[in-house]
């Protein structure tokens, strides 16, 4: 399947721009022994109501793929890098890929140069946040926005007005870039297709102190090159066996009954790791539930895969499943020429059943 076709299937068209170099400790630090990890800090910037979060460590992916890129790189090199990232199955959660050529030439940054990217979606709206290296000149970013036709706000932290008509003249970018705001204190730029989302964003961020399922699975996926993180309500729709055929749903129900006790999770995450491995994390209400589901869900993940086709061992080798507190972790070693990260982030996925 071609990169563009598969990416549309996995992501859909939601692109958003956030420029963030972040204070140096936020953007450049990969390990922080004294506080939340890099992924957890980024998740903390998502709106509190977020039900779906996509994380991309662009700097880590460039390192993983040995890609030597800069703001001056031609779009052909950027597209080759993204093609390699697609083949490695590490870019499916991104909201920037389809806009990468225009970002590289017109906005001055793209997946070739950004440090990280976070896409967050809720019933109230969507936002994409992208961290940029400290070397990026934010004044130059604002100059480029003005050159493109965005209306500069009177205050630094207000919203830059673009709108769908402006985006049509620019071409090659998503509606999620229609409105932009820049947080200069943290060197973060956020974009959305709704100005109201950006107007409330600073007051509605999750923060890093929440004790919920999303925070738990984000912590379990620390160090990931890419991750899809879902709250329970979203995961139960996105990964549901109701998307399977009648025969597959019947077979799935039989396998779940045979596996034993299955409890609903609080959040689900799947992540692509350096070196090619994939890791699934699920958060449960209690430690007892986690221990039980470590057994039952590992049984499901080692058997037939109704809805996906064939059996899960055709897609990955299952490592030792563990329960750490209320979080269950399933290590997956993808088989050659499979797309486990992107496939297990879309339904139906039997072992992610609610």
GROMACS .gro file of C-alpha atoms in nm:
model
  354
    1UNK     CA    1   0.000   0.000   0.000
    2UNK     CA    2   0.138   0.342  -0.085
    3UNK     CA    3   0.245   0.581   0.185
    4UNK     CA    4  -0.019   0.841   0.106
    5UNK     CA    5  -0.303   0.593   0.088
    6UNK     CA    6  -0.213   0.417   0.408
    7UNK     CA    7  -0.158   0.743   0.588
    8UNK     CA    8  -0.504   0.860   0.493
    9UNK     CA    9  -0.648   0.538   0.627
   10UNK     CA   10  -0.461   0.566   0.953
   11UNK     CA   11  -0.477   0.937   1.020
   12UNK     CA   12  -0.739   1.116   0.814
   13UNK     CA   13  -0.695   1.481   0.742
   14UNK     CA   14  -0.619   1.666   1.059
   15UNK     CA   15  -0.304   1.875   1.045
   16UNK     CA   16  -0.204   2.130   1.294
   17UNK     CA   17   0.094   2.337   1.356
   18UNK     CA   18   0.259   2.409   1.677
   19UNK     CA   19   0.592   2.558   1.700
   20UNK     CA   20   0.766   2.484   2.021
   21UNK     CA   21   1.129   2.496   2.095
   22UNK     CA   22   1.022   2.485   2.455
   23UNK     CA   23   1.242   2.611   2.725
   24UNK     CA   24   1.558   2.418   2.668
   25UNK     CA   25   1.489   2.158   2.939
   26UNK     CA   26   1.149   2.077   2.788
   27UNK     CA   27   1.248   2.043   2.427
   28UNK     CA   28   1.594   1.894   2.440
   29UNK     CA   29   1.583   1.674   2.750
   30UNK     CA   30   1.504   1.309   2.686
   31UNK     CA   31   1.558   1.194   3.044
   32UNK     CA   32   1.450   1.380   3.353
   33UNK     CA   33   1.511   1.186   3.673
   34UNK     CA   34   1.356   1.458   3.888
   35UNK     CA   35   1.023   1.500   3.714
   36UNK     CA   36   0.782   1.381   3.446
   37UNK     CA   37   0.929   1.235   3.130
   38UNK     CA   38   0.937   1.405   2.794
   39UNK     CA   39   0.620   1.240   2.666
   40UNK     CA   40   0.438   1.304   2.995
   41UNK     CA   41   0.526   1.672   2.982
   42UNK     CA   42   0.396   1.699   2.627
   43UNK     CA   43   0.075   1.514   2.717
   44UNK     CA   44   0.034   1.761   3.002
   45UNK     CA   45  -0.001   2.037   2.741
   46UNK     CA   46  -0.303   1.871   2.582
   47UNK     CA   47  -0.650   2.003   2.675
   48UNK     CA   48  -0.788   1.827   2.980
   49UNK     CA   49  -1.085   1.689   2.783
   50UNK     CA   50  -0.861   1.516   2.527
   51UNK     CA   51  -0.979   1.166   2.438
   52UNK     CA   52  -0.727   1.093   2.162
   53UNK     CA   53  -0.361   1.190   2.169
   54UNK     CA   54  -0.096   1.124   1.907
   55UNK     CA   55   0.274   1.165   1.990
   56UNK     CA   56   0.565   1.184   1.748
   57UNK     CA   57   0.929   1.223   1.855
   58UNK     CA   58   1.057   1.369   1.527
   59UNK     CA   59   1.410   1.425   1.650
   60UNK     CA   60   1.424   1.066   1.772
   61UNK     CA   61   1.291   0.934   1.443
   62UNK     CA   62   1.550   1.130   1.245
   63UNK     CA   63   1.816   0.979   1.468
   64UNK     CA   64   1.666   0.631   1.433
   65UNK     CA   65   1.658   0.658   1.053
   66UNK     CA   66   1.993   0.837   1.030
   67UNK     CA   67   1.832   1.128   0.845
   68UNK     CA   68   2.050   1.437   0.803
   69UNK     CA   69   1.798   1.714   0.739
   70UNK     CA   70   1.772   2.087   0.798
   71UNK     CA   71   1.544   2.381   0.726
   72UNK     CA   72   1.728   2.416   0.394
   73UNK     CA   73   1.667   2.057   0.283
   74UNK     CA   74   1.475   2.021  -0.044
   75UNK     CA   75   1.124   1.882  -0.020
   76UNK     CA   76   1.237   1.571  -0.206
   77UNK     CA   77   1.465   1.483   0.087
   78UNK     CA   78   1.185   1.549   0.335
   79UNK     CA   79   0.947   1.325   0.141
   80UNK     CA   80   1.210   1.050   0.126
   81UNK     CA   81   1.252   1.075   0.503
   82UNK     CA   82   0.876   1.046   0.552
   83UNK     CA   83   0.863   0.748   0.318
   84UNK     CA   84   1.130   0.578   0.528
   85UNK     CA   85   0.932   0.665   0.841
   86UNK     CA   86   0.622   0.512   0.687
   87UNK     CA   87   0.811   0.192   0.603
   88UNK     CA   88   0.937   0.180   0.963
   89UNK     CA   89   0.578   0.233   1.088
   90UNK     CA   90   0.672   0.523   1.315
   91UNK     CA   91   0.476   0.816   1.170
   92UNK     CA   92   0.112   0.702   1.169
   93UNK     CA   93  -0.001   0.926   1.461
   94UNK     CA   94   0.134   1.238   1.291
   95UNK     CA   95  -0.092   1.521   1.181
   96UNK     CA   96   0.189   1.697   0.994
   97UNK     CA   97   0.285   1.449   0.724
   98UNK     CA   98   0.044   1.553   0.452
   99UNK     CA   99   0.143   1.919   0.496
  100UNK     CA  100   0.517   1.858   0.525
  101UNK     CA  101   0.623   2.002   0.186
  102UNK     CA  102   0.437   2.330   0.245
  103UNK     CA  103   0.559   2.353   0.603
  104UNK     CA  104   0.916   2.305   0.485
  105UNK     CA  105   0.903   2.568   0.211
  106UNK     CA  106   0.658   2.827   0.345
  107UNK     CA  107   0.654   2.798   0.724
  108UNK     CA  108   1.024   2.734   0.776
  109UNK     CA  109   0.989   2.411   0.970
  110UNK     CA  110   0.853   2.062   0.910
  111UNK     CA  111   0.904   1.704   1.029
  112UNK     CA  112   1.257   1.751   0.896
  113UNK     CA  113   1.338   1.997   1.173
  114UNK     CA  114   1.077   1.988   1.451
  115UNK     CA  115   1.162   1.820   1.777
  116UNK     CA  116   0.826   1.668   1.866
  117UNK     CA  117   0.458   1.677   1.778
  118UNK     CA  118   0.144   1.622   1.980
  119UNK     CA  119  -0.207   1.598   1.836
  120UNK     CA  120  -0.500   1.608   2.080
  121UNK     CA  121  -0.866   1.566   2.002
  122UNK     CA  122  -1.182   1.585   2.211
  123UNK     CA  123  -1.551   1.642   2.150
  124UNK     CA  124  -1.480   2.012   2.194
  125UNK     CA  125  -1.208   2.046   1.931
  126UNK     CA  126  -0.863   1.948   1.811
  127UNK     CA  127  -0.517   2.093   1.852
  128UNK     CA  128  -0.170   1.998   1.733
  129UNK     CA  129   0.139   2.099   1.924
  130UNK     CA  130   0.487   2.077   1.776
  131UNK     CA  131   0.811   2.140   1.961
  132UNK     CA  132   1.090   2.313   1.769
  133UNK     CA  133   1.458   2.327   1.860
  134UNK     CA  134   1.581   2.622   2.061
  135UNK     CA  135   1.773   2.742   1.755
  136UNK     CA  136   1.448   2.841   1.585
  137UNK     CA  137   1.393   3.217   1.572
  138UNK     CA  138   1.034   3.278   1.684
  139UNK     CA  139   1.046   3.631   1.547
  140UNK     CA  140   1.120   3.479   1.208
  141UNK     CA  141   0.827   3.240   1.252
  142UNK     CA  142   0.597   3.536   1.314
  143UNK     CA  143   0.741   3.718   1.014
  144UNK     CA  144   0.664   3.417   0.795
  145UNK     CA  145   0.309   3.398   0.927
  146UNK     CA  146   0.260   3.762   0.836
  147UNK     CA  147   0.410   3.703   0.492
  148UNK     CA  148   0.165   3.418   0.440
  149UNK     CA  149  -0.126   3.648   0.524
  150UNK     CA  150  -0.211   3.566   0.886
  151UNK     CA  151  -0.346   3.860   1.085
  152UNK     CA  152  -0.109   3.937   1.372
  153UNK     CA  153  -0.278   3.971   1.714
  154UNK     CA  154  -0.238   4.286   1.920
  155UNK     CA  155  -0.108   4.082   2.215
  156UNK     CA  156   0.164   3.818   2.195
  157UNK     CA  157  -0.050   3.539   2.339
  158UNK     CA  158  -0.361   3.608   2.132
  159UNK     CA  159  -0.468   3.420   1.820
  160UNK     CA  160  -0.325   3.472   1.473
  161UNK     CA  161  -0.621   3.477   1.234
  162UNK     CA  162  -0.589   3.287   0.910
  163UNK     CA  163  -0.912   3.111   0.828
  164UNK     CA  164  -1.009   2.868   0.552
  165UNK     CA  165  -0.990   3.129   0.276
  166UNK     CA  166  -0.626   3.204   0.356
  167UNK     CA  167  -0.539   2.836   0.370
  168UNK     CA  168  -0.691   2.791   0.027
  169UNK     CA  169  -0.452   3.052  -0.110
  170UNK     CA  170  -0.152   2.891   0.061
  171UNK     CA  171  -0.246   2.539  -0.050
  172UNK     CA  172  -0.118   2.208   0.080
  173UNK     CA  173  -0.206   2.259   0.446
  174UNK     CA  174  -0.484   2.134   0.670
  175UNK     CA  175  -0.769   2.342   0.810
  176UNK     CA  176  -0.608   2.282   1.149
  177UNK     CA  177  -0.367   2.561   1.059
  178UNK     CA  178  -0.646   2.814   1.020
  179UNK     CA  179  -0.576   2.972   1.360
  180UNK     CA  180  -0.248   2.985   1.550
  181UNK     CA  181  -0.129   3.104   1.889
  182UNK     CA  182   0.224   3.127   2.024
  183UNK     CA  183   0.323   3.072   2.386
  184UNK     CA  184   0.656   3.251   2.399
  185UNK     CA  185   0.730   3.158   2.760
  186UNK     CA  186   0.745   2.792   2.662
  187UNK     CA  187   0.824   2.853   2.293
  188UNK     CA  188   0.511   2.668   2.185
  189UNK     CA  189   0.290   2.740   1.889
  190UNK     CA  190  -0.053   2.582   1.874
  191UNK     CA  191  -0.294   2.564   1.584
  192UNK     CA  192  -0.655   2.464   1.536
  193UNK     CA  193  -0.939   2.493   1.290
  194UNK     CA  194  -1.133   2.680   1.561
  195UNK     CA  195  -1.012   3.001   1.720
  196UNK     CA  196  -1.212   2.921   2.036
  197UNK     CA  197  -0.998   2.610   2.096
  198UNK     CA  198  -0.687   2.826   2.109
  199UNK     CA  199  -0.847   3.099   2.317
  200UNK     CA  200  -0.914   2.853   2.600
  201UNK     CA  201  -0.613   2.625   2.551
  202UNK     CA  202  -0.382   2.783   2.810
  203UNK     CA  203  -0.643   2.750   3.084
  204UNK     CA  204  -0.758   2.400   2.989
  205UNK     CA  205  -0.431   2.207   2.974
  206UNK     CA  206  -0.412   1.873   3.155
  207UNK     CA  207  -0.092   1.947   3.341
  208UNK     CA  208   0.138   1.671   3.469
  209UNK     CA  209  -0.029   1.605   3.804
  210UNK     CA  210  -0.341   1.419   3.690
  211UNK     CA  211  -0.390   1.069   3.825
  212UNK     CA  212  -0.588   0.917   3.540
  213UNK     CA  213  -0.556   0.642   3.282
  214UNK     CA  214  -0.405   0.866   3.014
  215UNK     CA  215  -0.131   0.981   3.250
  216UNK     CA  216  -0.058   0.621   3.350
  217UNK     CA  217  -0.025   0.482   2.998
  218UNK     CA  218   0.173   0.787   2.885
  219UNK     CA  219   0.420   0.718   3.164
  220UNK     CA  220   0.440   0.353   3.056
  221UNK     CA  221   0.518   0.460   2.696
  222UNK     CA  222   0.794   0.704   2.790
  223UNK     CA  223   1.079   0.691   2.539
  224UNK     CA  224   0.852   0.605   2.244
  225UNK     CA  225   0.923   0.735   1.896
  226UNK     CA  226   0.549   0.743   1.829
  227UNK     CA  227   0.240   0.668   2.035
  228UNK     CA  228  -0.137   0.666   2.005
  229UNK     CA  229  -0.306   0.721   2.341
  230UNK     CA  230  -0.680   0.682   2.387
  231UNK     CA  231  -0.915   0.744   2.676
  232UNK     CA  232  -1.145   0.449   2.741
  233UNK     CA  233  -1.455   0.590   2.573
  234UNK     CA  234  -1.265   0.669   2.255
  235UNK     CA  235  -1.074   0.339   2.252
  236UNK     CA  236  -1.391   0.138   2.299
  237UNK     CA  237  -1.520   0.285   1.972
  238UNK     CA  238  -1.195   0.305   1.771
  239UNK     CA  239  -1.087  -0.051   1.858
  240UNK     CA  240  -1.429  -0.212   1.891
  241UNK     CA  241  -1.514  -0.552   1.745
  242UNK     CA  242  -1.839  -0.396   1.623
  243UNK     CA  243  -1.637  -0.290   1.320
  244UNK     CA  244  -1.581  -0.656   1.231
  245UNK     CA  245  -1.808  -0.883   1.028
  246UNK     CA  246  -2.085  -1.080   1.196
  247UNK     CA  247  -1.877  -1.398   1.181
  248UNK     CA  248  -1.571  -1.225   1.330
  249UNK     CA  249  -1.778  -1.069   1.608
  250UNK     CA  250  -1.918  -1.409   1.699
  251UNK     CA  251  -1.573  -1.564   1.697
  252UNK     CA  252  -1.437  -1.276   1.902
  253UNK     CA  253  -1.705  -1.318   2.167
  254UNK     CA  254  -1.620  -1.689   2.192
  255UNK     CA  255  -1.250  -1.614   2.240
  256UNK     CA  256  -1.319  -1.352   2.505
  257UNK     CA  257  -1.541  -1.595   2.696
  258UNK     CA  258  -1.270  -1.861   2.680
  259UNK     CA  259  -0.999  -1.620   2.802
  260UNK     CA  260  -1.170  -1.546   3.134
  261UNK     CA  261  -1.234  -1.223   3.320
  262UNK     CA  262  -1.196  -0.910   3.106
  263UNK     CA  263  -1.230  -0.573   3.279
  264UNK     CA  264  -1.275  -0.237   3.105
  265UNK     CA  265  -0.961  -0.028   3.096
  266UNK     CA  266  -0.926   0.343   3.177
  267UNK     CA  267  -0.695   0.413   2.882
  268UNK     CA  268  -0.514   0.235   2.599
  269UNK     CA  269  -0.183   0.323   2.435
  270UNK     CA  270   0.031   0.168   2.166
  271UNK     CA  271   0.381   0.292   2.092
  272UNK     CA  272   0.664   0.238   1.844
  273UNK     CA  273   0.998   0.211   2.020
  274UNK     CA  274   1.357   0.262   1.905
  275UNK     CA  275   1.485  -0.056   1.743
  276UNK     CA  276   1.151  -0.159   1.593
  277UNK     CA  277   0.964  -0.301   1.891
  278UNK     CA  278   0.606  -0.202   1.978
  279UNK     CA  279   0.454  -0.172   2.324
  280UNK     CA  280   0.089  -0.170   2.434
  281UNK     CA  281  -0.016  -0.030   2.773
  282UNK     CA  282  -0.357  -0.047   2.939
  283UNK     CA  283  -0.460   0.120   3.263
  284UNK     CA  284  -0.712  -0.044   3.498
  285UNK     CA  285  -0.899   0.066   3.809
  286UNK     CA  286  -0.722  -0.169   4.051
  287UNK     CA  287  -0.406  -0.373   4.076
  288UNK     CA  288  -0.613  -0.692   4.101
  289UNK     CA  289  -0.782  -0.608   3.771
  290UNK     CA  290  -0.443  -0.542   3.613
  291UNK     CA  291  -0.304  -0.879   3.724
  292UNK     CA  292  -0.613  -1.058   3.596
  293UNK     CA  293  -0.608  -0.879   3.262
  294UNK     CA  294  -0.237  -0.942   3.217
  295UNK     CA  295  -0.332  -1.310   3.194
  296UNK     CA  296  -0.654  -1.285   2.994
  297UNK     CA  297  -0.539  -1.023   2.745
  298UNK     CA  298  -0.208  -1.196   2.686
  299UNK     CA  299  -0.408  -1.508   2.598
  300UNK     CA  300  -0.613  -1.305   2.349
  301UNK     CA  301  -0.301  -1.140   2.203
  302UNK     CA  302  -0.140  -1.478   2.140
  303UNK     CA  303  -0.434  -1.631   1.954
  304UNK     CA  304  -0.661  -1.572   1.653
  305UNK     CA  305  -0.716  -1.215   1.532
  306UNK     CA  306  -1.075  -1.195   1.406
  307UNK     CA  307  -1.130  -0.868   1.229
  308UNK     CA  308  -0.758  -0.824   1.163
  309UNK     CA  309  -0.731  -1.151   0.974
  310UNK     CA  310  -0.530  -1.463   1.058
  311UNK     CA  311  -0.375  -1.477   1.403
  312UNK     CA  312  -0.181  -1.227   1.610
  313UNK     CA  313   0.139  -1.439   1.595
  314UNK     CA  314   0.134  -1.372   1.219
  315UNK     CA  315   0.172  -1.004   1.305
  316UNK     CA  316   0.397  -1.007   1.611
  317UNK     CA  317   0.569  -1.221   1.871
  318UNK     CA  318   0.427  -1.149   2.215
  319UNK     CA  319   0.682  -1.088   2.488
  320UNK     CA  320   0.637  -1.126   2.862
  321UNK     CA  321   0.319  -0.946   2.965
  322UNK     CA  322   0.347  -0.769   3.298
  323UNK     CA  323   0.122  -0.589   3.544
  324UNK     CA  324   0.293  -0.297   3.717
  325UNK     CA  325   0.049  -0.150   3.965
  326UNK     CA  326  -0.267  -0.077   3.769
  327UNK     CA  327  -0.097  -0.083   3.426
  328UNK     CA  328  -0.064  -0.386   3.200
  329UNK     CA  329   0.218  -0.380   2.944
  330UNK     CA  330   0.227  -0.606   2.637
  331UNK     CA  331   0.561  -0.607   2.448
  332UNK     CA  332   0.517  -0.683   2.077
  333UNK     CA  333   0.796  -0.780   1.836
  334UNK     CA  334   0.656  -0.714   1.486
  335UNK     CA  335   0.701  -0.974   1.216
  336UNK     CA  336   0.878  -0.859   0.897
  337UNK     CA  337   0.672  -0.643   0.659
  338UNK     CA  338   0.395  -0.581   0.911
  339UNK     CA  339   0.253  -0.250   1.040
  340UNK     CA  340   0.175  -0.343   1.398
  341UNK     CA  341   0.191   0.010   1.539
  342UNK     CA  342  -0.063   0.155   1.296
  343UNK     CA  343  -0.278  -0.159   1.264
  344UNK     CA  344  -0.322  -0.204   1.640
  345UNK     CA  345  -0.419   0.163   1.675
  346UNK     CA  346  -0.732   0.107   1.465
  347UNK     CA  347  -1.005  -0.149   1.514
  348UNK     CA  348  -1.108  -0.410   1.545
  349UNK     CA  349  -0.843  -0.527   1.795
  350UNK     CA  350  -0.961  -0.827   1.995
  351UNK     CA  351  -0.716  -0.800   2.285
  352UNK     CA  352  -0.820  -0.434   2.330
  353UNK     CA  353  -1.183  -0.525   2.370
  354UNK     CA  354  -1.384  -0.340   2.632
   0.00000   0.00000   0.00000
